Short mmCIF file of C-alpha atoms in Angstrom, two decimals:
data_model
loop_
_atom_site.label_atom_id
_atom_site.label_comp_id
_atom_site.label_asym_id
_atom_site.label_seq_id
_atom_site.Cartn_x
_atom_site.Cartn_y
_atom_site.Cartn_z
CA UNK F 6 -40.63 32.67 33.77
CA UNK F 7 -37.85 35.31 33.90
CA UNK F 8 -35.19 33.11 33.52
CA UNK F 9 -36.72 31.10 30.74
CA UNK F 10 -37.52 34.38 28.62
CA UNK F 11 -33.80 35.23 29.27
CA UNK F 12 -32.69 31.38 28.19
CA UNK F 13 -34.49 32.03 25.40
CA UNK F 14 -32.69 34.94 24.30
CA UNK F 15 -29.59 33.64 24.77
CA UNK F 16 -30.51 30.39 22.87
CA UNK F 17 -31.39 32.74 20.00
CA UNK F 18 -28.58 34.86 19.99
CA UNK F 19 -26.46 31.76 19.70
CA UNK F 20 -28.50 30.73 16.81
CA UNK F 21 -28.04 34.08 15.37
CA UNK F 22 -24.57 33.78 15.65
CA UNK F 23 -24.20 30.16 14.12
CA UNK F 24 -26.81 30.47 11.54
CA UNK F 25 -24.07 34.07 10.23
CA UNK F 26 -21.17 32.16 10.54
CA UNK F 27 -22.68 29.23 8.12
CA UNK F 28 -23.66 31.94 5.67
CA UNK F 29 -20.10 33.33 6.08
CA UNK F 30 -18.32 29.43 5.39
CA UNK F 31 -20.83 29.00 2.52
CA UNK F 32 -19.14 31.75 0.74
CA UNK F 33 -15.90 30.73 1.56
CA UNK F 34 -16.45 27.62 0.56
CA UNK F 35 -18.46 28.33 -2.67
CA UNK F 36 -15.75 30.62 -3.63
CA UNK F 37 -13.22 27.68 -3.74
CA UNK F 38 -15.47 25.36 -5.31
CA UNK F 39 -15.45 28.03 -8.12
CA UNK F 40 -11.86 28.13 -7.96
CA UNK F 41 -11.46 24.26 -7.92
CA UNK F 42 -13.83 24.09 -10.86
CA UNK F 43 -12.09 26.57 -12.82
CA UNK F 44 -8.29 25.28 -14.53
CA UNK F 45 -7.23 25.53 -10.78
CA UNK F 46 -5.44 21.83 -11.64
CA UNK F 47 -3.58 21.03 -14.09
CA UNK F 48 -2.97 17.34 -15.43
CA UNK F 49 -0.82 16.95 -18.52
CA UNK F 50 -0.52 12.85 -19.41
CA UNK F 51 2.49 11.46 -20.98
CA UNK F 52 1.38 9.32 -24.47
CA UNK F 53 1.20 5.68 -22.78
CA UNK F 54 -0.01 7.28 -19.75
CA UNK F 55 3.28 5.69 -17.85
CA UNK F 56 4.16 9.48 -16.31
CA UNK F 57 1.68 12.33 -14.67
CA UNK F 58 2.82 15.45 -14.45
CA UNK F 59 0.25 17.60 -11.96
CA UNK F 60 0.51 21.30 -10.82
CA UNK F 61 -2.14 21.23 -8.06
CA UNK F 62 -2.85 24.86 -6.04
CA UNK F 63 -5.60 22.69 -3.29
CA UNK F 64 -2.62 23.11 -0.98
CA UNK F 65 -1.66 26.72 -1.26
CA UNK F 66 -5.58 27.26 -0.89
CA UNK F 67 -6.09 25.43 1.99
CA UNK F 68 -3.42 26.59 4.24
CA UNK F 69 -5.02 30.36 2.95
CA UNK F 70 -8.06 29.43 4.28
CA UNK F 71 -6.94 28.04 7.26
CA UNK F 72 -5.44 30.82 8.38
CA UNK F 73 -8.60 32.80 7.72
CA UNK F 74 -10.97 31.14 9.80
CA UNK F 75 -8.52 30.74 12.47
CA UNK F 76 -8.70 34.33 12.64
CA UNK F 77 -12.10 34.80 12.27
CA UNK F 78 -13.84 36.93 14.93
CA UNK F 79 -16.40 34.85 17.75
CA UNK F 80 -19.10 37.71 17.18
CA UNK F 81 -18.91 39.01 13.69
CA UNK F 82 -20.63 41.85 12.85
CA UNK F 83 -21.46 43.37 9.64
CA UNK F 84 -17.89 44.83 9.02
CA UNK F 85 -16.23 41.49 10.03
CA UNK F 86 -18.85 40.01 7.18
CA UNK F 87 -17.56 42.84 4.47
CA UNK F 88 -13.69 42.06 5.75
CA UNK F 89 -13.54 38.06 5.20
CA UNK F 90 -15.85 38.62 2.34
CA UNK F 91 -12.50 40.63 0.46
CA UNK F 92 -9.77 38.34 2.58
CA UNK F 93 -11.51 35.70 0.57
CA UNK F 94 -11.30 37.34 -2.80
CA UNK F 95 -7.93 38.38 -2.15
CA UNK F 96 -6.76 35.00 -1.33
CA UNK F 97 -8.44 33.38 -4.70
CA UNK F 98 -7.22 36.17 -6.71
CA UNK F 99 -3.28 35.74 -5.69
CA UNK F 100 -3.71 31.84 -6.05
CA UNK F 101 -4.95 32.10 -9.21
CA UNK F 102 -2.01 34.39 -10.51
CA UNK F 103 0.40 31.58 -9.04
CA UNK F 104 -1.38 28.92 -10.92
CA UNK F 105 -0.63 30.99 -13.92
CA UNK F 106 2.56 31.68 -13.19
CA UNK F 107 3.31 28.12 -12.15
CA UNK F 108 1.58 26.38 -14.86
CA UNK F 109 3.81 28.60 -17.81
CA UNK F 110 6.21 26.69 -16.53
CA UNK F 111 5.33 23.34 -17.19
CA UNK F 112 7.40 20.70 -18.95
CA UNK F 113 5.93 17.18 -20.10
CA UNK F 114 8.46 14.57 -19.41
CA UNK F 115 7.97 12.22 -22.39
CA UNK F 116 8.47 8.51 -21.40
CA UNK F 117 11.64 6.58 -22.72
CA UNK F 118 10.98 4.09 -25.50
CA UNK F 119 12.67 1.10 -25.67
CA UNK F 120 13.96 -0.04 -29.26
CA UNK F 121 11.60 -3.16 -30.57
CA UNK F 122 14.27 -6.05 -31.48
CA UNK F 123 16.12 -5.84 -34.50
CA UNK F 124 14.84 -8.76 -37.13
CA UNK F 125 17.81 -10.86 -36.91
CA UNK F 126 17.77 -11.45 -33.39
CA UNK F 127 14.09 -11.95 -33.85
CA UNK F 128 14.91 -14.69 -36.05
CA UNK F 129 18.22 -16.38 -34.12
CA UNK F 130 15.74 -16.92 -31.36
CA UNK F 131 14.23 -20.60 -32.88
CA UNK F 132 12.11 -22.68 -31.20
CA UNK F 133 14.91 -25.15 -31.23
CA UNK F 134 17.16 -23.27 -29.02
CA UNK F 135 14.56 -22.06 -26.90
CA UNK F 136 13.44 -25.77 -26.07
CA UNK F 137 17.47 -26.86 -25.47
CA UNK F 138 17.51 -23.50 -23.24
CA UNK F 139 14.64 -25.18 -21.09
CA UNK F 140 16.07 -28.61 -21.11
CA UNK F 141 19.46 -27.58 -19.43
CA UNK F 142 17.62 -25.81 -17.03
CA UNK F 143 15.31 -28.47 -15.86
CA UNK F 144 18.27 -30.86 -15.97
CA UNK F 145 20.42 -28.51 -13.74
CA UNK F 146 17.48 -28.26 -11.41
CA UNK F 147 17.14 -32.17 -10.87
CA UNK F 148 20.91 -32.49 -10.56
CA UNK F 149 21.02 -29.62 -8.01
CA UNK F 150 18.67 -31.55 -5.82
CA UNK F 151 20.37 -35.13 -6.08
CA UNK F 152 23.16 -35.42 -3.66
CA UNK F 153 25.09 -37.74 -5.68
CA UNK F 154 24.92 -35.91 -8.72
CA UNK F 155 24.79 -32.52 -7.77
CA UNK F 156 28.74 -32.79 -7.06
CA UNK F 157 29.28 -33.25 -10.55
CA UNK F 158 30.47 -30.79 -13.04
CA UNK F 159 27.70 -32.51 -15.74
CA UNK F 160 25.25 -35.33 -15.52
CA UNK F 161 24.08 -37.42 -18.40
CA UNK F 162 19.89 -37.28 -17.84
CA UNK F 163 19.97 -41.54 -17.73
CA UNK F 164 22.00 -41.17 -14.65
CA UNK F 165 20.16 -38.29 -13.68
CA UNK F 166 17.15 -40.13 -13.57
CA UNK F 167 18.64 -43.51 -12.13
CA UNK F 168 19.92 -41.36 -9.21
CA UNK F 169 17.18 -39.85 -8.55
CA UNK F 170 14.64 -43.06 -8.05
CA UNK F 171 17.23 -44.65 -5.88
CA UNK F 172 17.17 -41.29 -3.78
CA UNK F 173 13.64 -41.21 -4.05
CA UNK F 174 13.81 -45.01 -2.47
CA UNK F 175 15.92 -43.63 0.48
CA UNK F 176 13.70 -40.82 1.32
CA UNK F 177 11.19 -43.32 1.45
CA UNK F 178 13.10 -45.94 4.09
CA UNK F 179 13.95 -42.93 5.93
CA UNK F 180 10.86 -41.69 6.17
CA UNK F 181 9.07 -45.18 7.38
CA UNK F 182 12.38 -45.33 9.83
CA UNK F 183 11.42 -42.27 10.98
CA UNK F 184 7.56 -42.81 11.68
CA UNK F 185 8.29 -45.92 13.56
CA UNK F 186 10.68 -44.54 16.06
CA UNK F 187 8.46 -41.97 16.87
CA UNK F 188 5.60 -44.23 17.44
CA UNK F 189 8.37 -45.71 19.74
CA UNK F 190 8.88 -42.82 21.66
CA UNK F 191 5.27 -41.83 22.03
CA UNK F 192 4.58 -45.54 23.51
CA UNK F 193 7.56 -44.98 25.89
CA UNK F 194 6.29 -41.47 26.91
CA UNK F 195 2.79 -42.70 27.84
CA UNK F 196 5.24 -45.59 30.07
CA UNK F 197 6.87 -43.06 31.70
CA UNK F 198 3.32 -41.15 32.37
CA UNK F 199 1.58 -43.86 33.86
CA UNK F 200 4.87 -44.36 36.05
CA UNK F 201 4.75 -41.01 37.33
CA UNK F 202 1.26 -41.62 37.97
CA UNK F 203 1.52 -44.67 40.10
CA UNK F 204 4.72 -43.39 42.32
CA UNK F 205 2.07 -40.17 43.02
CA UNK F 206 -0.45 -42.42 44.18
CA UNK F 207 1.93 -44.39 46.16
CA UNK F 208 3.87 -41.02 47.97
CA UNK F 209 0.35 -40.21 48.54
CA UNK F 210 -0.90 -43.65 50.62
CA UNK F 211 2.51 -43.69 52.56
CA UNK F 212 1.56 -39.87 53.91
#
């Protein structure tokens, strides 16, 4: 019974203890909540929203506080309360005078606009040289991918195209030449299986 009364206590003074340092870490934390709440960040947006310029303190805070509770006593009594209480207040109070000082100096970096086209290029663009622009291109395409055009400086599209279906007829040979030998060497790999299969059997009746 002695030693549960005594478990007991101890239990309770541990409870004691955790239940003060949660009260203590609720202040610390409401206190930068406040902070974070307050202009604590600064966002400044360029006009087509391209470029952000931020001046954040969250870091400078958080390494503060980190080195507070790191420090923080494992049985704090009513003084220890009263000291981390003002560490606290001193740590918000020189953050926020280098969030003032930091956001005076603030510049907005305007984005670079590029000059809309003047109205004579606008207008020597026609439709007529934009669809010669995509012919050549789609000629030069097909000719790079014919062998016995593509060695040509230029290509009339008639023999582009008369090229091209005899090439297309080669492919096609090769491919069927191509299917049937290796039917052929599938058949003569199943041979050679079963012959490897029979001189086993053999080797095997001789022993």
């Amino acid at each position: 019974m002695v030693k549960i009364n005594k478990l007991l206590d101890i239990l309770m003074e541990i409870y004691r203890w955790c239940k003060a340092w949660v009260w203590i870490l609720g202040c610390m934390w409401q206190e930068i909540a406040g902070r974070l709440n307050a202009p604590g960040l600064v966002f400044r947006y360029s006009i087509d929203k391209e470029e952000i310029d931020v001046v954040s303190v969250v870091d400078k805070l958080s390494f503060t506080i980190n080195n507070r509770v790191s420090s923080l006593p494992n049985n704090p009594s009513t003084r220890d309360k009263q000291q981390i209480q003002r560490r606290v207040a001193t740590a918000i109070s020189r953050n926020n005078r280098m969030t003032n000082s930091a956001g005076a100096g603030i510049k907005t970096i305007l984005p670079v606009r590029k000059n809309a086209p003047s109205l004579a290029e606008s207008q020597s663009t026609t439709p007529t040289k934009r669809k010669s622009a995509v012919t050549s291109e789609t000629r030069n395409t097909k000719r790079q991918l014919i062998p016995e055009v593509s060695k040509k400086d230029r290509a009339a599209k008639v023999l582009i195209l008369k090229e091209a279906s005899q090439y297309c007829d080669h492919l096609t040979r090769t491919s069927i030449n191509q299917q049937k030998h290796m039917e052929d060497l599938k058949r003569h790999q199943e041979w050679l299986r079963n012959r490897v299969s029979q001189l086993r059997r053999s080797l095997a009746a001789k022993r």
